[in-house]
Short mmCIF file of C-alpha atoms and ligand atoms in Angstrom, two decimals:
data_model
loop_
_atom_site.label_atom_id
_atom_site.label_comp_id
_atom_site.label_asym_id
_atom_site.label_seq_id
_atom_site.Cartn_x
_atom_site.Cartn_y
_atom_site.Cartn_z
CA MET A 497 77.55 77.36 142.44
CA HIS A 498 81.17 78.46 142.81
CA ILE A 499 83.59 76.29 140.81
CA LYS A 500 86.17 75.31 143.40
CA HIS A 501 88.26 73.13 141.07
CA HIS A 502 88.33 74.24 137.49
CA PRO A 503 89.26 71.43 135.07
CA VAL A 504 91.77 73.59 133.15
CA LEU A 505 92.60 76.50 135.43
CA GLY A 506 92.74 74.68 138.77
CA LYS A 507 91.87 76.09 142.17
CA LYS A 508 91.44 79.82 141.70
CA LEU A 509 88.89 80.93 144.27
CA GLN A 510 90.97 81.87 147.32
CA ASN A 511 89.66 84.79 149.30
CA PRO A 512 86.02 84.64 150.35
CA VAL A 513 84.09 87.80 151.17
CA THR A 514 80.53 88.36 152.32
CA ILE A 515 78.10 90.37 150.24
CA TYR A 516 74.48 91.21 151.01
CA PHE A 517 71.54 90.99 148.63
CA ASN A 518 68.29 92.30 150.07
CA ASP A 519 70.12 92.25 153.43
CA GLN A 520 70.79 88.49 153.25
CA PRO A 521 74.47 87.44 153.46
CA TYR A 522 76.08 85.41 150.64
CA THR A 523 79.58 84.12 150.03
CA ALA A 524 81.54 85.53 147.11
CA TYR A 525 85.21 85.47 146.19
CA GLU A 526 87.53 88.38 145.49
CA GLN A 527 87.94 88.92 141.74
CA GLN A 528 84.37 87.88 141.00
CA THR A 529 81.96 90.42 139.62
CA VAL A 530 78.83 91.18 141.63
CA ALA A 531 76.50 89.64 139.04
CA ALA A 532 78.58 86.46 138.81
CA ALA A 533 78.79 86.08 142.59
CA LEU A 534 75.03 86.47 142.89
CA MET A 535 74.52 83.87 140.16
CA ALA A 536 76.78 81.49 142.08
CA ASN A 537 74.29 81.87 144.92
CA ASP A 538 71.41 81.17 142.56
CA ILE A 539 70.24 84.78 142.49
CA LYS A 540 69.44 85.53 138.88
CA ARG A 541 66.73 88.15 138.99
CA LEU A 542 68.54 91.45 139.53
CA GLY A 543 65.70 93.79 138.72
CA SER A 544 62.56 94.32 136.70
CA SER A 545 61.66 96.22 133.57
CA ARG A 546 59.64 99.39 134.13
CA ASN A 547 56.95 99.04 131.55
CA LEU A 548 55.88 95.39 131.58
CA VAL A 549 57.54 94.57 134.91
CA GLN A 550 59.48 91.61 133.55
CA PRO A 551 62.40 90.10 135.47
CA ARG A 552 65.88 91.14 134.35
CA GLY A 553 69.33 89.69 135.02
CA LEU A 554 72.82 89.10 133.73
CA PHE A 555 72.94 88.76 129.95
CA CYS A 556 76.21 89.83 128.30
CA THR A 557 78.77 90.01 131.17
CA ARG A 558 80.57 92.79 129.37
CA GLY A 559 78.83 96.02 130.17
CA ARG A 560 76.95 96.38 126.92
CA CYS A 561 73.33 95.35 127.53
CA CYS A 562 72.58 97.04 130.89
CA SER A 563 70.30 94.14 131.84
CA CYS A 564 72.25 93.61 135.09
CA TYR A 565 71.61 96.96 136.74
CA ALA A 566 71.28 96.90 140.52
CA THR A 567 71.76 99.29 143.41
CA VAL A 568 75.21 98.78 144.93
CA ASN A 569 76.23 100.48 148.16
CA GLY A 570 73.54 103.07 147.65
CA GLU A 571 74.34 103.84 144.04
CA ASN A 572 71.56 103.25 141.51
CA HIS A 573 71.96 101.65 138.10
CA VAL A 574 75.34 100.02 138.62
CA ARG A 575 76.33 97.51 135.93
CA THR A 576 76.94 94.59 138.26
CA CYS A 577 78.77 92.59 135.58
CA MET A 578 81.51 95.23 135.47
CA THR A 579 81.82 95.75 139.22
CA ARG A 580 83.90 93.52 141.45
CA VAL A 581 82.67 92.36 144.83
CA GLU A 582 83.95 93.93 148.02
CA ASP A 583 83.51 92.61 151.51
CA GLY A 584 80.29 93.91 153.08
CA MET A 585 78.86 95.18 149.79
CA LYS A 586 75.12 95.89 149.96
CA ILE A 587 73.14 95.10 146.85
CA TYR A 588 69.46 95.71 146.15
CA PRO A 589 67.53 94.88 142.99
CA ASN A 590 66.82 97.56 140.42
CA ASP A 591 63.04 97.74 140.63
CA GLU A 592 62.37 101.44 140.52
CA ASP A 593 63.53 104.46 138.64
CA PRO A 594 66.58 105.97 140.28
CA GLU A 595 66.53 109.17 142.22
CA VAL A 596 68.04 111.64 139.83
CA ARG A 597 70.20 114.27 141.42
CA GLY A 598 67.94 117.24 142.02
CA GLU A 599 68.35 120.93 142.67
CA SER A 600 69.50 120.26 146.17
CA CYS A 601 72.60 118.59 144.70
CA GLY A 602 73.29 121.54 142.45
CA ASP A 603 72.51 120.08 139.06
CA MET B 40 93.86 111.97 137.69
CA LYS B 41 95.29 114.69 135.50
CA ALA B 42 94.95 115.21 131.78
CA VAL B 43 97.06 112.82 129.68
CA GLU B 44 99.16 113.61 126.60
CA THR B 45 100.56 110.74 124.60
CA ASP B 46 101.87 109.72 121.17
CA VAL B 47 99.59 106.72 120.71
CA LEU B 48 96.32 105.97 122.45
CA ILE B 49 95.23 102.36 122.13
CA ILE B 50 91.58 101.75 122.99
CA GLY B 51 91.00 98.12 123.98
CA ALA B 52 93.53 95.74 125.52
CA GLY B 53 92.57 92.50 123.78
CA PRO B 54 94.95 90.60 121.48
CA ALA B 55 94.83 93.34 118.85
CA GLY B 56 95.42 96.23 121.24
CA LEU B 57 98.21 94.41 123.08
CA ALA B 58 99.96 93.51 119.82
CA ALA B 59 99.70 97.13 118.69
CA ALA B 60 101.09 98.26 122.06
CA PHE B 61 104.17 96.08 121.54
CA GLU B 62 104.81 97.39 118.02
CA THR B 63 104.59 101.01 119.08
CA ALA B 64 106.15 100.92 122.56
CA SER B 65 109.09 98.77 121.45
CA ARG B 66 109.95 101.48 118.91
CA GLY B 67 110.16 104.16 121.54
CA LEU B 68 106.76 105.82 121.25
CA ASP B 69 104.86 107.05 124.29
CA VAL B 70 101.91 104.65 124.51
CA THR B 71 98.71 104.76 126.56
CA VAL B 72 96.39 101.75 126.73
CA ILE B 73 92.82 102.22 127.93
CA ASP B 74 90.30 99.48 128.65
CA GLU B 75 87.02 99.63 130.47
CA SER B 76 87.52 96.25 132.08
CA LEU B 77 89.77 95.82 135.08
CA SER B 78 92.40 93.59 133.50
CA LEU B 79 94.42 93.28 130.30
CA GLY B 80 93.65 90.58 127.73
CA GLY B 81 90.18 91.48 126.45
CA GLN B 82 88.09 88.46 125.50
CA LEU B 83 91.08 86.12 125.59
CA ILE B 84 90.90 85.86 129.35
CA GLN B 85 88.05 83.36 129.40
CA GLN B 86 89.17 81.37 126.36
CA THR B 87 90.50 78.02 127.59
CA GLN B 88 90.40 76.23 124.24
CA ASN B 89 93.53 75.66 122.18
CA LEU B 90 93.97 78.24 119.45
CA SER B 91 94.74 77.07 115.98
CA SER B 92 96.12 79.29 113.22
CA LEU B 93 98.38 81.63 115.17
CA PRO B 94 101.16 83.62 113.43
CA SER B 95 104.29 81.56 112.73
CA ASP B 96 106.32 83.09 115.61
CA LEU B 97 103.80 81.84 118.18
CA SER B 98 103.55 78.21 119.23
CA PRO B 99 100.07 76.71 119.71
CA MET B 100 98.52 77.75 123.01
CA ARG B 101 95.25 78.37 124.79
CA GLY B 102 93.47 81.74 124.66
CA PHE B 103 94.39 82.90 128.17
CA GLU B 104 97.97 81.83 127.53
CA LEU B 105 98.10 84.04 124.45
CA ALA B 106 96.90 86.94 126.62
CA ALA B 107 99.66 86.20 129.15
CA HIS B 108 102.24 86.03 126.36
CA LEU B 109 101.18 89.36 124.84
CA ILE B 110 101.16 91.01 128.27
CA LYS B 111 104.64 89.68 129.11
CA GLN B 112 105.97 90.98 125.82
CA ILE B 113 105.19 94.58 126.79
CA GLU B 114 106.16 94.34 130.46
CA GLU B 115 109.54 96.01 129.98
CA TYR B 116 108.11 99.13 128.34
CA ASP B 117 106.88 102.16 130.14
CA ILE B 118 103.29 102.03 128.96
CA ARG B 119 100.55 104.05 130.67
CA TYR B 120 97.59 101.80 131.54
CA LEU B 121 94.15 103.21 132.20
CA LEU B 122 92.18 100.14 133.26
CA GLY B 123 88.60 100.56 134.42
CA HIS B 124 88.46 103.61 132.14
CA ARG B 125 86.11 104.06 129.24
CA VAL B 126 86.20 106.29 126.18
CA ILE B 127 82.88 108.10 126.14
CA GLY B 128 83.25 110.86 123.61
CA PHE B 129 85.33 113.40 121.76
CA TYR B 130 85.69 117.14 122.16
CA GLN B 131 85.48 119.37 119.12
CA ASP B 132 89.25 119.82 118.95
CA GLY B 133 89.76 116.04 118.84
CA THR B 134 90.60 115.66 122.53
CA ILE B 135 89.26 112.36 123.85
CA GLY B 136 86.92 112.20 126.82
CA ILE B 137 87.44 109.28 129.16
CA THR B 138 85.77 108.37 132.41
CA ASP B 139 86.65 106.26 135.42
CA GLU B 140 82.87 106.16 136.08
CA VAL B 141 83.19 109.04 138.55
CA ASP B 142 84.92 111.85 136.69
CA VAL B 143 85.71 112.67 133.06
CA PHE B 144 89.27 113.45 131.93
CA PRO B 145 90.73 114.69 128.65
CA VAL B 146 93.36 112.73 126.70
CA LYS B 147 95.33 114.28 123.85
CA THR B 148 97.01 111.92 121.42
CA LYS B 149 98.85 112.15 118.12
CA LYS B 150 97.47 108.85 116.79
CA MET B 151 94.77 106.51 117.98
CA ILE B 152 94.34 102.77 117.46
CA VAL B 153 90.79 101.61 118.08
CA ALA B 154 90.75 97.92 119.04
CA THR B 155 87.42 97.71 120.82
CA GLY B 156 86.58 94.20 119.65
CA ALA B 157 83.19 92.74 118.80
CA ALA B 158 79.94 92.31 120.69
CA GLU B 159 77.73 89.27 120.64
CA ASN B 160 74.44 89.44 118.79
CA ALA B 161 71.21 88.36 120.42
CA VAL B 162 68.68 85.94 118.96
CA ALA B 163 65.22 86.90 120.09
CA PHE B 164 62.39 84.48 120.92
CA PRO B 165 59.45 84.86 123.29
CA LYS B 166 60.72 85.43 126.86
CA TRP B 167 64.37 85.58 125.79
CA THR B 168 64.83 88.33 128.38
CA LEU B 169 64.27 85.94 131.30
CA PRO B 170 67.23 85.77 133.69
CA GLY B 171 69.24 82.63 132.96
CA VAL B 172 69.15 83.34 129.23
CA LEU B 173 72.68 84.54 128.48
CA THR B 174 74.93 85.10 125.52
CA ILE B 175 77.17 82.12 124.99
CA GLY B 176 80.20 84.31 125.68
CA ALA B 177 78.67 85.29 129.00
CA ALA B 178 78.35 81.62 129.97
CA GLN B 179 82.00 81.09 129.02
CA THR B 180 83.04 84.14 131.03
CA LEU B 181 81.18 82.94 134.11
CA ILE B 182 82.82 79.52 134.14
CA ASN B 183 86.36 80.49 133.09
CA ARG B 184 86.82 83.96 134.55
CA ASP B 185 84.49 84.19 137.51
CA PHE B 186 84.48 80.46 138.34
CA VAL B 187 80.74 80.33 138.59
CA LYS B 188 78.55 77.51 137.31
CA PRO B 189 75.62 79.39 135.78
CA GLY B 190 73.15 76.50 135.84
CA ASN B 191 72.70 72.74 135.88
CA ASP B 192 70.84 72.09 132.64
CA ALA B 193 71.69 74.10 129.55
CA VAL B 194 70.37 74.49 126.03
CA ILE B 195 72.51 76.27 123.42
CA VAL B 196 70.87 78.24 120.60
CA GLY B 197 73.24 78.27 117.60
CA SER B 198 75.96 75.91 116.41
CA SER B 199 79.09 77.90 115.49
CA ASP B 200 82.65 76.82 116.42
CA PHE B 201 82.23 78.97 119.50
CA ALA B 202 79.08 77.05 120.52
CA MET B 203 80.97 73.75 120.23
CA ASP B 204 83.84 75.05 122.39
CA VAL B 205 81.55 76.34 125.09
CA ALA B 206 79.35 73.22 125.00
CA LEU B 207 82.46 71.19 125.82
CA GLN B 208 83.65 73.65 128.46
CA LEU B 209 80.24 73.73 130.15
CA SER B 210 80.18 69.92 130.24
CA GLU B 211 83.63 69.85 131.80
CA VAL B 212 82.46 71.92 134.76
CA GLY B 213 79.43 69.69 135.27
CA VAL B 214 76.70 71.52 133.41
CA GLN B 215 74.51 69.08 131.54
CA VAL B 216 74.10 70.37 128.00
CA LYS B 217 70.68 69.11 126.93
CA GLY B 218 70.97 70.12 123.32
CA ILE B 219 72.18 72.51 120.66
CA VAL B 220 69.43 74.09 118.57
CA GLU B 221 70.30 75.25 115.05
CA LYS B 222 67.84 76.88 112.66
CA SER B 223 69.85 76.05 109.52
CA THR B 224 69.67 72.64 107.93
CA GLY B 225 73.22 71.77 109.00
CA VAL B 226 75.69 72.43 111.83
CA LEU B 227 77.45 75.78 111.30
CA SER B 228 80.74 74.83 112.96
CA ARG B 229 83.50 74.04 110.47
CA ASN B 230 85.54 72.31 113.13
CA THR B 231 84.55 68.68 112.50
CA GLU B 232 86.83 67.49 115.29
CA LYS B 233 84.95 69.60 117.87
CA VAL B 234 81.57 68.54 116.51
CA LYS B 235 82.66 64.92 116.85
CA GLN B 236 83.63 65.49 120.48
CA VAL B 237 80.25 67.07 121.16
CA ASN B 238 78.51 64.08 119.59
CA LYS B 239 80.71 61.70 121.51
CA ILE B 240 79.71 63.05 124.92
CA GLY B 241 76.08 62.67 123.87
CA ILE B 242 74.95 66.26 123.30
CA PRO B 243 72.18 66.18 120.69
CA ILE B 244 72.32 68.75 117.91
CA TYR B 245 68.88 69.65 116.55
CA VAL B 246 69.17 71.18 113.09
CA ASP B 247 66.31 72.82 111.20
CA SER B 248 64.98 73.71 114.65
CA SER B 249 64.01 76.79 116.56
CA ILE B 250 62.97 78.02 119.99
CA VAL B 251 59.23 78.44 120.45
CA GLU B 252 59.55 80.15 123.82
CA ALA B 253 61.31 80.18 127.15
CA ARG B 254 59.26 79.75 130.31
CA GLY B 255 59.81 80.42 133.96
CA MET B 256 58.84 82.48 136.99
CA GLY B 257 61.57 85.06 137.60
CA ALA B 258 64.16 83.00 135.72
CA VAL B 259 64.20 80.50 132.90
CA GLU B 260 63.02 77.01 133.91
CA GLU B 261 62.18 75.35 130.62
CA ILE B 262 62.50 75.92 126.95
CA VAL B 263 60.21 74.83 124.14
CA ILE B 264 61.94 73.58 120.99
CA LYS B 265 60.42 73.02 117.56
CA GLN B 266 62.10 70.51 115.29
CA GLU B 267 60.25 70.23 112.01
CA ASP B 268 56.77 69.10 113.13
CA ARG B 269 57.79 67.99 116.59
CA VAL B 270 57.47 70.38 119.52
CA PHE B 271 59.09 69.36 122.79
CA THR B 272 60.06 70.92 126.10
CA GLU B 273 63.41 70.66 127.87
CA LYS B 274 64.02 71.54 131.48
CA ALA B 275 66.76 74.18 131.42
CA ASP B 276 67.95 76.79 133.93
CA LEU B 277 70.54 78.10 131.46
CA VAL B 278 70.00 79.06 127.84
CA CYS B 279 73.02 80.25 125.86
CA ILE B 280 72.51 82.36 122.75
CA ASP B 281 75.14 81.97 120.04
CA GLY B 282 74.10 84.68 117.60
CA GLY B 283 77.50 85.55 116.15
CA ARG B 284 79.46 88.76 116.72
CA SER B 285 79.61 92.20 115.17
CA PRO B 286 82.30 94.89 115.46
CA ILE B 287 81.76 97.42 118.25
CA LEU B 288 81.29 100.72 116.44
CA ASP B 289 80.44 103.28 119.15
CA ILE B 290 83.72 105.11 118.92
CA PHE B 291 83.70 105.17 115.12
CA TYR B 292 80.21 106.70 115.08
CA GLN B 293 81.42 109.43 117.37
CA LEU B 294 84.49 110.05 115.24
CA GLY B 295 82.41 110.17 112.07
CA THR B 296 84.29 107.56 110.06
CA SER B 297 82.51 105.97 107.12
CA PHE B 298 81.32 102.36 107.07
CA GLY B 299 80.91 99.49 104.67
CA PHE B 300 78.84 96.33 105.01
CA GLN B 301 80.56 92.95 104.84
CA LYS B 302 78.46 90.07 106.11
CA GLU B 303 81.48 87.79 106.53
CA LEU B 304 83.22 90.39 108.74
CA GLY B 305 80.24 90.69 111.08
CA GLY B 306 78.14 93.35 109.34
CA TRP B 307 78.95 97.05 109.38
CA VAL B 308 82.67 97.69 109.57
CA PRO B 309 84.50 101.04 109.64
CA GLN B 310 86.06 101.73 106.28
CA TYR B 311 89.86 101.39 106.28
CA ASN B 312 92.75 101.17 103.82
CA LYS B 313 95.68 98.76 103.56
CA ASP B 314 97.37 100.65 106.42
CA PHE B 315 94.43 99.95 108.75
CA GLN B 316 93.80 103.67 108.70
CA THR B 317 90.25 105.06 108.66
CA ASP B 318 89.17 108.16 106.77
CA CYS B 319 89.91 110.16 109.92
CA LYS B 320 93.62 110.18 109.21
CA ASP B 321 94.86 109.96 112.80
CA VAL B 322 92.57 107.04 113.60
CA PHE B 323 93.73 103.47 112.96
CA LEU B 324 91.93 100.28 113.92
CA ALA B 325 92.67 96.61 114.59
CA GLY B 326 91.21 93.35 115.80
CA ASN B 327 87.57 92.39 115.63
CA ALA B 328 86.68 96.09 115.31
CA ALA B 329 88.18 95.81 111.82
CA GLY B 330 86.12 92.70 110.98
CA VAL B 331 85.43 89.59 113.04
CA SER B 332 88.19 87.04 112.48
CA THR B 333 90.32 84.51 114.32
CA GLN B 334 92.75 85.28 117.13
CA GLY B 335 95.91 84.85 115.03
CA ALA B 336 94.61 87.26 112.42
CA LEU B 337 93.59 89.73 115.13
CA VAL B 338 97.14 89.79 116.51
CA LEU B 339 98.45 90.45 113.00
CA THR B 340 96.03 93.33 112.40
CA GLY B 341 97.25 94.80 115.70
CA ARG B 342 100.84 94.55 114.53
CA LEU B 343 99.93 96.12 111.18
CA ALA B 344 98.10 99.05 112.78
CA GLY B 345 101.02 99.52 115.18
CA MET B 346 103.57 99.45 112.37
CA ASN B 347 101.62 102.03 110.37
CA VAL B 348 101.40 104.33 113.37
CA CYS B 349 105.16 103.95 113.88
CA GLU B 350 105.69 104.95 110.29
CA ALA B 351 103.29 107.89 110.49
CA LEU B 352 105.10 109.21 113.58
CA GLY B 353 108.57 108.64 112.13
CA ALA B 354 109.54 105.91 114.61
CA VAL B 355 110.55 103.62 111.73
CA SER B 356 111.83 104.50 108.29
CA LYS B 357 109.56 104.21 105.28
CA GLU B 358 111.80 101.44 103.91
CA THR B 359 111.68 99.34 107.09
CA ALA B 360 107.94 99.87 107.38
CA ALA B 361 107.39 98.76 103.78
CA VAL B 362 109.26 95.50 104.34
CA GLU B 363 107.56 94.78 107.66
CA LYS B 364 104.09 95.55 106.34
CA LYS B 365 104.56 93.32 103.34
CA GLY B 366 105.57 90.46 105.60
CA LEU B 367 102.64 91.03 107.96
CA TRP B 368 100.08 91.12 105.13
CA LYS B 369 101.53 87.91 103.72
CA GLU B 370 101.21 86.25 107.09
CA LEU B 371 97.69 87.61 107.53
CA GLU B 372 96.81 85.99 104.21
CA ILE B 373 98.22 82.64 105.33
CA VAL B 374 96.48 82.67 108.71
CA GLU B 375 93.16 84.00 107.49
CA THR B 376 92.83 81.84 104.39
CA LYS B 377 93.62 78.78 106.45
CA TYR B 378 90.87 79.64 108.90
CA ASN B 379 88.20 80.92 106.58
CA LEU B 380 88.73 81.97 102.99
CA ASP B 381 85.48 83.98 102.95
CA ILE B 382 86.77 86.29 105.66
CA TRP B 383 90.00 86.94 103.78
CA HIS B 384 88.08 87.77 100.61
CA ALA B 385 85.67 90.01 102.48
CA ARG B 386 88.58 91.88 104.10
CA ASN B 387 90.16 92.50 100.71
CA ARG B 388 86.87 93.67 99.22
CA HIS B 389 86.43 95.95 102.19
CA VAL B 390 89.90 97.49 101.80
CA ASP B 391 89.32 97.91 98.05
CA ASN B 392 86.10 99.81 98.83
CA PHE B 393 87.96 102.34 100.96
CA THR B 394 87.59 105.06 98.36
CA HIS B 395 83.89 104.26 97.83
CA PRO B 396 82.37 104.10 101.29
CA VAL B 397 78.77 102.94 101.47
CA LEU B 398 77.81 105.01 104.45
CA LYS B 399 79.18 108.36 105.47
CA ASP B 400 78.20 110.52 108.43
CA GLN B 401 75.23 108.44 109.39
CA PHE B 402 74.15 106.51 112.40
CA ILE B 403 73.64 102.83 111.64
CA SER B 404 71.46 100.92 113.97
C1 FAD C 2158 82.26 86.95 125.55
C2 FAD C 2158 83.14 86.61 124.38
C3 FAD C 2158 83.76 85.36 124.34
C4 FAD C 2158 84.56 85.02 123.26
N1 FAD C 2158 85.10 83.77 123.21
C5 FAD C 2158 85.70 83.38 122.05
C6 FAD C 2158 86.12 82.04 121.88
O1 FAD C 2158 85.93 81.19 122.75
N2 FAD C 2158 86.72 81.70 120.73
C7 FAD C 2158 86.93 82.63 119.75
O2 FAD C 2158 87.49 82.28 118.70
N3 FAD C 2158 86.58 83.90 119.90
C8 FAD C 2158 85.95 84.28 121.01
N4 FAD C 2158 85.53 85.56 121.15
C9 FAD C 2158 85.90 86.50 120.11
C10 FAD C 2158 86.89 87.51 120.63
O3 FAD C 2158 86.27 88.72 120.39
C11 FAD C 2158 88.26 87.40 119.99
O4 FAD C 2158 88.78 86.13 120.25
C12 FAD C 2158 89.29 88.43 120.48
O5 FAD C 2158 89.40 88.48 121.89
C13 FAD C 2158 88.99 89.80 119.95
O6 FAD C 2158 90.15 90.59 120.11
P1 FAD C 2158 90.17 92.15 120.00
O7 FAD C 2158 91.54 92.58 120.41
O8 FAD C 2158 89.67 92.58 118.67
O9 FAD C 2158 89.08 92.67 121.03
P2 FAD C 2158 88.72 92.26 122.62
O10 FAD C 2158 89.53 91.10 123.02
O11 FAD C 2158 87.27 92.20 122.61
O12 FAD C 2158 89.24 93.55 123.33
C14 FAD C 2158 88.60 94.81 123.20
C15 FAD C 2158 88.68 95.56 124.51
O13 FAD C 2158 88.22 96.89 124.30
C16 FAD C 2158 87.58 97.33 125.45
N5 FAD C 2158 86.69 98.43 125.09
C17 FAD C 2158 85.66 98.41 124.21
N6 FAD C 2158 85.09 99.63 124.13
C18 FAD C 2158 85.78 100.43 124.97
C19 FAD C 2158 85.68 101.82 125.32
N7 FAD C 2158 84.75 102.64 124.80
N8 FAD C 2158 86.55 102.31 126.25
C20 FAD C 2158 87.50 101.49 126.80
N9 FAD C 2158 87.63 100.19 126.49
C21 FAD C 2158 86.80 99.67 125.60
C22 FAD C 2158 86.87 96.12 126.01
O14 FAD C 2158 86.70 96.22 127.40
C23 FAD C 2158 87.81 94.97 125.61
O15 FAD C 2158 88.62 94.56 126.68
C24 FAD C 2158 84.74 85.94 122.23
C25 FAD C 2158 84.12 87.19 122.27
C26 FAD C 2158 83.30 87.53 123.33
C27 FAD C 2158 82.61 88.87 123.35
S1 FES C 2159 75.13 91.88 131.76
FE1 FES C 2159 75.12 93.17 130.06
S2 FES C 2159 75.72 95.06 130.96
FE2 FES C 2159 75.91 93.68 132.59
#
């Protein structure tokens, strides 16, 4: 849930944007990180572990644990806790190994 | 972006880094501040509680207000800010490699102040990796920075001062805190006032207790608690882990500084002398990176590191620096002993050990 009236900080959420998770639209607010905005919409599972296929989601909110990886606007393995939402952003869960740049990309 | 050359590179824009920026920029040095997050203030941004034990020139205020104050103080100086930039390594000639997550750029600096803060420690139990299990700092960040309520029913694992603060803050935004689970035989928080408030709003504190496991399909739904011989289950869609904090050491590993272990300072800490200088002579440090302490003390360590860099670069005379440093150490003693005498003693032991580092040129993990 978004906190519309914060008991100490007041009304801070001003500019709504729409983001897409698995092609479904959700409301987020400018300034929020992707992982936080998804959590506000009750989306907590952002991916799964490769070996034992366990669900993964936000853990540290500060870019250190890498548990919040997702695919954002086509880019794999984005730390969604360190990335702010943008209107129209397309997010998919991190369920597979990323496509590593191959010879065709020159490296 | 082009390559940067600067007098002082400050890594980390929390209270320590911002205080160091003021000391150095106000004495005419060319200062660059880099932080991987997108705003200044470090971990102060989500701290809504009132801060006790600040230096004598600061009136009592909340964490985010201290950030605003420190930011305002440096507004008039021409500081170069690299927000959303991360230090990722060092070239052989000492040039620093930074990235904006797309490209890598070199930065050349005369002196460096590392104020990268501390990271929260995890407490593992079966299924602790389920979504909805967060660090307690993450829960605080969600409610106070992102304005997101991370769940309806919460259980907190650990009972430090920080746990008490966040328990109260979670309750204020309408999260029902079902309980605080502490493995020791008593509450760890030294702030009896806060503990009283927590009791008053009816949050049970289970001491001598532990988590048996978390359960849930795709996210945490319930948590099993063991208190002595009793095992019971609470419905919880949010579990907050309060496992304490340890200095962030990545940059020090890469620089090859030596380390010493001080439990009271958060574990392994880069070795430094009374000038907050590491054994890489151009590298200074401040804040929680120099040992986990309280906000007032962190500001003072930032000022001390800044003052020493000013002296090293000739921006203040030796005489002025000596007077200022003496005053700052005195104040650090007052603030730190008031908060926690053990931390002050550990810091002094650590500084005394500077010439006898425990670990040199090794990777601690
Ligand atoms: C989530 C969280 C919540 C906290 N809440 C409380 C609280 O309620 N009460 C309390 O007493 N203490 C709290 N703390 C402790 C907090 O660490 C201190 O209060 C204080 O903010 C530390 O100040 P600092 O200047 O040492 O570091 P920070 O404020 O942590 O600042 C360090 C900065 O360095 C940046 N950084 C780190 N590595 C790099 C790199 N390689 N490149 C670029 N930038 C980098 C980080 O992005 C960060 O902004 C919290 C800590 C955390 C992690
Ligand atoms: S939640 Fe830890 S890196 Fe994003």
